[in-house]
Coordinates of C-alpha atoms in Angstrom, one line a residue:
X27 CA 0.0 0.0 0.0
X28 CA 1.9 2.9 -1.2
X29 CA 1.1 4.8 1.8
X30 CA 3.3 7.3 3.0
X31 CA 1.4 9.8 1.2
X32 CA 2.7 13.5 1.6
X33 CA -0.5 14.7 2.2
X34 CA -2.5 17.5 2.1
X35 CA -6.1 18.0 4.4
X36 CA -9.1 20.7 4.6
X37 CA -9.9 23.4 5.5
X38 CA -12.9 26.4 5.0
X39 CA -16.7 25.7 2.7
X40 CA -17.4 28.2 0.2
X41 CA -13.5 28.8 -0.9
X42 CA -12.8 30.5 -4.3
X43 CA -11.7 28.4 -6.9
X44 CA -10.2 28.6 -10.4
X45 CA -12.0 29.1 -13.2
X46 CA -10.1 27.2 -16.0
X47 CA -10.0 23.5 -16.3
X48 CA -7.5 21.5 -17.4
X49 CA -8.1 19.2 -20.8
X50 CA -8.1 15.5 -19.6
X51 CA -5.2 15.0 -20.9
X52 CA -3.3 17.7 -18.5
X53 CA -1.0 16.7 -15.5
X54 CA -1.8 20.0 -14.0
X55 CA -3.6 20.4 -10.2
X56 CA -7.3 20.1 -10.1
X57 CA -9.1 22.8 -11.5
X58 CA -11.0 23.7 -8.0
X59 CA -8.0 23.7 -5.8
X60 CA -7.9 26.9 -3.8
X61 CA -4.6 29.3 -4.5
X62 CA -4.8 30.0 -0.5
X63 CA -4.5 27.1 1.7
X64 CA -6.6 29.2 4.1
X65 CA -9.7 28.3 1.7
X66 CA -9.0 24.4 1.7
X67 CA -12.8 22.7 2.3
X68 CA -13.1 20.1 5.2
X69 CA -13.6 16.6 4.6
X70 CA -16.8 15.1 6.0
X71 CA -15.8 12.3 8.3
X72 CA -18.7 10.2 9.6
X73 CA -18.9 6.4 10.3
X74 CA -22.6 7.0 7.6
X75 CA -20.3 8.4 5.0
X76 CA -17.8 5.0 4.8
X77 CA -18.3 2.9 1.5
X78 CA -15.6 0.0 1.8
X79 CA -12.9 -0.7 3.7
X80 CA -10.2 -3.0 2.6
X81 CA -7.3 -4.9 4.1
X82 CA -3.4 -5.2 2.0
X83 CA -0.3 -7.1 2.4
X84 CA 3.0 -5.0 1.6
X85 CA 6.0 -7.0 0.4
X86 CA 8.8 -6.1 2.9
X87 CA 12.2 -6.6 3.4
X88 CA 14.6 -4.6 6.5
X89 CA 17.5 -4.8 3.7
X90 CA 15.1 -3.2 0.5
X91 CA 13.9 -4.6 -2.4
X92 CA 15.6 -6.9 -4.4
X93 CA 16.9 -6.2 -8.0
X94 CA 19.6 -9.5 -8.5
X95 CA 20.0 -12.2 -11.4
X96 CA 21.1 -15.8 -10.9
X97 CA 20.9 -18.5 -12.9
X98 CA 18.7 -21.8 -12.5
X99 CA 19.9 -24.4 -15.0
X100 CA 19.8 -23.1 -18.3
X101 CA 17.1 -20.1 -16.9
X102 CA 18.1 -16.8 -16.3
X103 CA 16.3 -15.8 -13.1
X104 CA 15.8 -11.8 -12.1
X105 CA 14.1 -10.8 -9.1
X106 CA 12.3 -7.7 -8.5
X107 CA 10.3 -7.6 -5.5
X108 CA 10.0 -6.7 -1.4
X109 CA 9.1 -3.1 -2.2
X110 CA 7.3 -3.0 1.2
X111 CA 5.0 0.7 1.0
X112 CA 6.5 1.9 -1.8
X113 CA 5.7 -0.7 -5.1
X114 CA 3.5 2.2 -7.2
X115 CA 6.0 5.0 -6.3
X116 CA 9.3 3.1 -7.2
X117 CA 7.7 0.6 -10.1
X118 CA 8.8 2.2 -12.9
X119 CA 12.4 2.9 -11.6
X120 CA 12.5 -0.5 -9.9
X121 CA 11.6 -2.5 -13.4
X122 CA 14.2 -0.7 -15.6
X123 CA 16.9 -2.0 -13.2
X124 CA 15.7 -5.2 -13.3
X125 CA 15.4 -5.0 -17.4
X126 CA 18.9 -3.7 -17.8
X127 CA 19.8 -6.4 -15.6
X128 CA 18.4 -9.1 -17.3
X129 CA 17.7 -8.0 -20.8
X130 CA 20.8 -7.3 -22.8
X131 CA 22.2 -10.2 -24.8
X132 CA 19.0 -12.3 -24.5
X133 CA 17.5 -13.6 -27.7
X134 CA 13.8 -15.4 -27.5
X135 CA 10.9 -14.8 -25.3
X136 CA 10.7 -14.0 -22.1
X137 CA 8.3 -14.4 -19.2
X138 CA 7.5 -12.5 -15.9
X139 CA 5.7 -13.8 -12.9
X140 CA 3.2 -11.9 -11.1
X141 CA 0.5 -9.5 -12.4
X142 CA 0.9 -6.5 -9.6
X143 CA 2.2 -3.4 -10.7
X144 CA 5.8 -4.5 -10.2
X145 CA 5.5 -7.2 -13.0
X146 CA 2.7 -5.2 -15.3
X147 CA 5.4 -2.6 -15.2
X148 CA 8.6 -4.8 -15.8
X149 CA 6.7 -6.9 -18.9
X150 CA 5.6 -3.3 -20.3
X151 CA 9.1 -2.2 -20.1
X152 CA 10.6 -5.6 -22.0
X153 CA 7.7 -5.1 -24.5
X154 CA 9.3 -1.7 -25.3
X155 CA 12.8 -3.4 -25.9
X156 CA 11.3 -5.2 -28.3
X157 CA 10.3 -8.5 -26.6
X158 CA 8.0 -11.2 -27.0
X159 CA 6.3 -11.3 -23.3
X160 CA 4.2 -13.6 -21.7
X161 CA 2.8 -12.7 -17.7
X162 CA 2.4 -16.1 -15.4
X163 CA 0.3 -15.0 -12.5
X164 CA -1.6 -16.5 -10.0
X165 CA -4.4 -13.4 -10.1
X166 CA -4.9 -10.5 -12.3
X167 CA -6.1 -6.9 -11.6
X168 CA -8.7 -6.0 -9.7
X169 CA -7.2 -9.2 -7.4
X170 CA -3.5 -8.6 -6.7
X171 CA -2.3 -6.6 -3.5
X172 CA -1.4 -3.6 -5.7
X173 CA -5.2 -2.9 -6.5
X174 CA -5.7 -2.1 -2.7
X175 CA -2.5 0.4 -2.4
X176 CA -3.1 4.2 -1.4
X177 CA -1.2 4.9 -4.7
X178 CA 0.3 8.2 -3.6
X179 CA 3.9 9.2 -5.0
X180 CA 6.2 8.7 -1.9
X181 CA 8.4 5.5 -1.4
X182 CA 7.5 4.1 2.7
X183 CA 8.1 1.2 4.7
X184 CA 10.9 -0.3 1.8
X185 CA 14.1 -0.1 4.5
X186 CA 15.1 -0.6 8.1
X187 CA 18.1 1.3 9.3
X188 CA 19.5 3.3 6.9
X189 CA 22.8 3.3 8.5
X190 CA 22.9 -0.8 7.5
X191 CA 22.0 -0.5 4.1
X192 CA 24.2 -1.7 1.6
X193 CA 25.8 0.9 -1.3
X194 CA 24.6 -1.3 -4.0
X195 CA 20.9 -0.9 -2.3
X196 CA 21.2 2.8 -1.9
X197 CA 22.6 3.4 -5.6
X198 CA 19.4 1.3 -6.9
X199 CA 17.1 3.2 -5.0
X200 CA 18.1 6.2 -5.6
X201 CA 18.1 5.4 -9.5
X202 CA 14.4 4.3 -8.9
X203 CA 13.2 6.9 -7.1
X204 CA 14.6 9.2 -9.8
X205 CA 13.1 7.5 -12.8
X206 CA 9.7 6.3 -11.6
X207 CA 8.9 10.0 -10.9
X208 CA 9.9 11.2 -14.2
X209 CA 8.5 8.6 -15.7
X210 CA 5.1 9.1 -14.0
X211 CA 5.3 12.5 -15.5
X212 CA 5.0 11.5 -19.0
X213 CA 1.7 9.7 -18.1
X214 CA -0.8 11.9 -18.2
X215 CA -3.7 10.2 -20.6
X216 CA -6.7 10.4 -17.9
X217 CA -7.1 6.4 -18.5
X218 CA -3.8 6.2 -16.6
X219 CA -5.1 7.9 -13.7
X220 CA -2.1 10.1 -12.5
X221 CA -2.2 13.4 -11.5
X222 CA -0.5 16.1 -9.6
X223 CA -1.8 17.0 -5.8
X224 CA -1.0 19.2 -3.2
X225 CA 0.2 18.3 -0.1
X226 CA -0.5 19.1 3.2
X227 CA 2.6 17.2 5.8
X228 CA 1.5 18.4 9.2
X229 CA 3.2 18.0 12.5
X230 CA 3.2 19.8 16.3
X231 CA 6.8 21.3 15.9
X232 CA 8.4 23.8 13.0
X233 CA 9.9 21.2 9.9
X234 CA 12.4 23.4 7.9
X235 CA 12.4 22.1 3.9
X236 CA 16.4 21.1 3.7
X237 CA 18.9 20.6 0.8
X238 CA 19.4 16.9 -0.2
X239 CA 21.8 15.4 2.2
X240 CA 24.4 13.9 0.8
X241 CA 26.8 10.9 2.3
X242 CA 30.2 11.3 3.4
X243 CA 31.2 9.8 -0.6
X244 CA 29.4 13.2 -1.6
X245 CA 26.4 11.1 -3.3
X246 CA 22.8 11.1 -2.3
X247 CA 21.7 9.0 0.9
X248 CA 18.1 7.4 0.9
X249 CA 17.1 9.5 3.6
X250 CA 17.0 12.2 0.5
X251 CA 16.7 10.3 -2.3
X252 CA 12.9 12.7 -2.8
X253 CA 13.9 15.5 -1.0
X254 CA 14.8 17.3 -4.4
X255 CA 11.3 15.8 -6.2
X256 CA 9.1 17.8 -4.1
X257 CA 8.8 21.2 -5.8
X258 CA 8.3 24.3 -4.4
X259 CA 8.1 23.4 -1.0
X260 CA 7.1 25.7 1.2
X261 CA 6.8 26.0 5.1
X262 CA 3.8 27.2 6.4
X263 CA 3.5 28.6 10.2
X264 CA 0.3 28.1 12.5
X265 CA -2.6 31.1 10.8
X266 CA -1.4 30.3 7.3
X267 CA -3.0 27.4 7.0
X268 CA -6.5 26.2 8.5
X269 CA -5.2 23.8 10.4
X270 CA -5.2 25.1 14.0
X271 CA -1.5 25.4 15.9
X272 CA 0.6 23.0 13.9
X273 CA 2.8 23.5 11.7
X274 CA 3.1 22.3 7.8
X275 CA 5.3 21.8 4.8
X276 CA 3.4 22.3 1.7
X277 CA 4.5 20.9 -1.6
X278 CA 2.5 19.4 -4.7
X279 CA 3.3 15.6 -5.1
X280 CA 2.1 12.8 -8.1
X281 CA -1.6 10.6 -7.2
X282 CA -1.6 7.6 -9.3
X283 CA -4.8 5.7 -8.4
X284 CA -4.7 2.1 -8.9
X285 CA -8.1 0.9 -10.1
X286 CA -7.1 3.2 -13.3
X287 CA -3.7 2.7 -14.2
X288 CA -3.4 -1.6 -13.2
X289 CA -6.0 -1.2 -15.6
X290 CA -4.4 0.6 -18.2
X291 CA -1.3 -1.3 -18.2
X292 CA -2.8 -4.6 -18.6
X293 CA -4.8 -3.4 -21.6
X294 CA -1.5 -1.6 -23.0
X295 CA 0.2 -5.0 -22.2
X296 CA -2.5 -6.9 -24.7
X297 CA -2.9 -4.7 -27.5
X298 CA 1.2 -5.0 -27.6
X299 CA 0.5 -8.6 -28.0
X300 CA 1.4 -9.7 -24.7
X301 CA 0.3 -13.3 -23.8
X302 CA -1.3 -14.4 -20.1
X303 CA -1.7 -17.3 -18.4
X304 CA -3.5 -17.7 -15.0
X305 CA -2.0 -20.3 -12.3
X306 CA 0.9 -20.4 -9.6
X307 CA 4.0 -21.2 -10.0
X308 CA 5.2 -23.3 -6.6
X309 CA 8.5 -23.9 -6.8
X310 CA 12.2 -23.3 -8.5
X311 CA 11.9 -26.6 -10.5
X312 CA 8.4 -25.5 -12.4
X313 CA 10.3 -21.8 -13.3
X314 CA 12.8 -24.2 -15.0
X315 CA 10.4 -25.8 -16.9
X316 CA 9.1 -22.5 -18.5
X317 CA 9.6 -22.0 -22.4
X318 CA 11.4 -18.9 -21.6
X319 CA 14.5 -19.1 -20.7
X320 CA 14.9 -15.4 -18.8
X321 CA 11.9 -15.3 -16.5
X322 CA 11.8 -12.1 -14.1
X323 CA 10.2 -12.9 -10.4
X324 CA 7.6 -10.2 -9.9
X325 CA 5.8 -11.9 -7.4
X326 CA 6.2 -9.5 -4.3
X327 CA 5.3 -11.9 -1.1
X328 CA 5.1 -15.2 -2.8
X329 CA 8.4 -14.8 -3.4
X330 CA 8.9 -15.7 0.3
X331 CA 7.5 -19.2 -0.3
X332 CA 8.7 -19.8 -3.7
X333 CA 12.2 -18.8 -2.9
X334 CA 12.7 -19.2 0.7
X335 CA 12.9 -15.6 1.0
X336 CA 13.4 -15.6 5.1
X337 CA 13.7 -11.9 5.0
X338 CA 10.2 -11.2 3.5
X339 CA 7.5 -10.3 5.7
X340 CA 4.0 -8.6 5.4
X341 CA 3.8 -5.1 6.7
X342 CA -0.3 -5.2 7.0
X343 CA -1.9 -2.0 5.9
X344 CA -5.8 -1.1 6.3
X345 CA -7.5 1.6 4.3
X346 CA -11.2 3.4 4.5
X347 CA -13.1 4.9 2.2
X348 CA -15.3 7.7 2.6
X349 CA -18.0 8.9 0.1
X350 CA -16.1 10.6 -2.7
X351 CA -15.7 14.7 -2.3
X352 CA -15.2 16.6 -5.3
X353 CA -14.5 19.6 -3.9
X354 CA -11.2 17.8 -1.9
X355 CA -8.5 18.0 -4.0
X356 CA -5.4 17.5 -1.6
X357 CA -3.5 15.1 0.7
X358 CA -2.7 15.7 4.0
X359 CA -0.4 13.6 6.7
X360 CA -0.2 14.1 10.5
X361 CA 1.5 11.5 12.4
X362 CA 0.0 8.1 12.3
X363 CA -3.1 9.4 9.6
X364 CA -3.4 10.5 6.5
X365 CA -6.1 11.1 3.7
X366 CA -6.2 11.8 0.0
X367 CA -8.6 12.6 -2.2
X368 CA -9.6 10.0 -5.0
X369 CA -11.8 9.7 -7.9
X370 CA -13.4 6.0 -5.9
X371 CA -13.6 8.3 -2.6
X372 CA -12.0 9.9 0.3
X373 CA -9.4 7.5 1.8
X374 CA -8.5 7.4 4.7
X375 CA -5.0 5.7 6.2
X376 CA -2.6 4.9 8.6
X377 CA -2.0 1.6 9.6
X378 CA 1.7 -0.2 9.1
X379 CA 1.5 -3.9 11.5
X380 CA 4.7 -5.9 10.1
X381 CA 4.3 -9.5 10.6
X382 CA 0.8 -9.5 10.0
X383 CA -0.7 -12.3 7.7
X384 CA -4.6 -11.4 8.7
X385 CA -6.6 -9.9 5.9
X386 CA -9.2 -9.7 7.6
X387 CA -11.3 -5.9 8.4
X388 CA -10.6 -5.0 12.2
X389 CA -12.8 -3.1 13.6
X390 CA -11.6 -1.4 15.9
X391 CA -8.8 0.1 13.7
X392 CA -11.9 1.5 11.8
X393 CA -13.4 3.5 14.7
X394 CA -9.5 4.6 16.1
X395 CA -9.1 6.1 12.3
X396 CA -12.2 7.6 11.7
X397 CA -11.7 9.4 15.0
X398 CA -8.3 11.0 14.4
X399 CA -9.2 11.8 11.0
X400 CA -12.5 13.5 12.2
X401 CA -10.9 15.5 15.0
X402 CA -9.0 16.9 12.8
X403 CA -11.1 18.0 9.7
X404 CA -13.7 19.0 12.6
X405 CA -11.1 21.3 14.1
X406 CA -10.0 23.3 11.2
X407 CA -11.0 27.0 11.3
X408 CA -10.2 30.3 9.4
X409 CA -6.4 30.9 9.9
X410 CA -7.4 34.3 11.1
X411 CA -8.5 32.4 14.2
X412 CA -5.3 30.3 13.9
X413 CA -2.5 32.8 14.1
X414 CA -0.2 32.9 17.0
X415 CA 0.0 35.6 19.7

């Protein structure tokens, strides 16, 4: 569940709004999002207003995803998976690592495993190379794990300690971070669903917008791997925003909503003559067996079971949906909750339980969420009444 959104939250009914729309083909902001963040419109939480709530699985790893080849027999194996929160956000960069990995030199078709947006993304990018691709999967969208993510632009939950990680891991994320964003960018047919949104990151203490930090090597750590893809950020002191005595960094971020682009790649995937065929895969000796001979492992936590991945481990993630809003055009993130504004409804989110297998709804979660969330769209007020003394 690509869930740490940068978010943005409400504010004031009745705000001004601008007058000219974008075509449906423009990445611009939503055509009714106020100029002044003192105008943002509340969101109306209520438990009468919820429509669904649904229950995801993220693929995690402590060390970060893995991008690595080997070789079974006379297969070429590469694996790209355990993106824990941030699968949507980094797919694009993480695939083209895993392509240049395993693509040059290879002659013949070639097969992925797994259907989520990690492997609609990898086959999509072979297809462009010129390959002849065929998906093995054990679902297909709407049923994979990356049909329930948030879908917000902001890699979370894919490392540990950053002090442990690897150089090799921090070079490839880096490189994905980088290239997913631009390539989200270049997506903006409506059918995709990806859009810009502003962002609303609040907290209880000033957050100063910093430089990029760099290592002691002089090249960019995780830690700031986005710092430099969030445009125009802007801190914003308590009466310049409606959102009482906190604080807030303000910056405009990329939506992609899942429903609409899993979609869209699939049917790109088929009109470029892609081939798939429905069943699971349960062990090394069946990838083997495969007609292609360079097979890419897209298959985020079943690669636990089919490859004795110890490391893998669900990071449980639980999202509500509220009525849809079309007046609320912005994220917003305050410690443990966050909300952003979709075209299926008003989601709300915050849950991150690693080691937890249940799919199952829990209640309880429900009503803590709906709370937070409503305490604070409730208590937003003109930042007039919001300024400090």
């Amino acid at each position: 569940m690509a869930a740490t959104s940068i978010a943005a939250v409400a504010g004031i009914s009745g705000c001004m709004r601008r007058t000219i729309a974008p075509t449906l083909a423009s990445p611009l902001l939503a055509a009714n999002l106020p100029e002044d963040p003192c105008q943002l419109p509340p969101v109306h939480v209520s438990r009468d207003r919820i429509i669904r709530t649904v229950v995801g699985l993220r693929p995690y790893r402590p060390s970060g995803f893995r991008v690595e080849r080997e070789q079974l027999g006379d297969t070429a194996l590469v694996h790209n998976y355990g993106h824990g929160g941030g699968g949507i956000s980094l797919s694009w960069g993480s695939s083209k690592l895993a392509v240049d990995l395993g693509a040059p030199g290879h002659v013949g078709p070639v097969a992925v495993m797994g259907s989520g947006v990690i492997g609609l993304t990898t086959a999509r990018m072979l297809q462009d190379a010129g390959f002849d691709v065929t998906i093995y999967t054990k679902a297909l969208p709407p049923d994979t794990t990356s049909n329930i993510a948030g879908g917000q632009w902001g890699p979370s939950y894919v490392y540990d300690d950053p002090d442990k990680l690897t150089q090799r891991f921090t070079d490839q994320y880096v490189f994905a971070c980088k290239f997913a964003y631009e390539r989200f960018q270049i997506m903006t047919d409506s059918r995709y669903g990806v859009r810009w949104m502003r962002n609303y990151l609040l907290s209880d203490h000033p957050r100063i917008p910093k430089p990029s930090p760099l290592g002691p090597t002089g090249k960019p750590t995780v830690q700031g791997a986005t710092d430099a893809l969030m445009p125009e950020i802007k801190a914003l002191k308590p009466g310049e925003h409606p959102f009482g005595v906190k604080y807030c960094l303000l910056f405009d971020g990329m939506l992609i909503e899942p429903p609409m682009f899993l979609s869209a790649l699939l049917t790109d995937f088929r009109m470029a003559g892609g081939r798939l065929v429905v069943g699971e895969i349960k062990t090394p000796a069946e990838v083997q067996e495969l007609p292609q001979k360079l097979v890419f492992n897209c298959t985020g936590l079943g690669a636990k079971a089919l490859f004795n991945d110890a490391e893998l481990t669900p990071v449980r993630g639980q999202l509500t949906f509220l009525l849809p809003q079309p007046e609320i055009t912005y994220s917003m993130l305050y410690e443990d909750i966050y909300m952003f504004s979709r075209r299926d409804g008003i989601l709300l989110g915050g849950t991150h339980e690693e080691g937890n297998w249940s799919l199952e709804v829990d209640e309880p979660t429900v009503t803590d969420k709906l709370a937070k969330h409503a305490q604070l769209f409730d208590g937003m007020r003109p930042c007039s009444a919001n300024k400090q003394t």
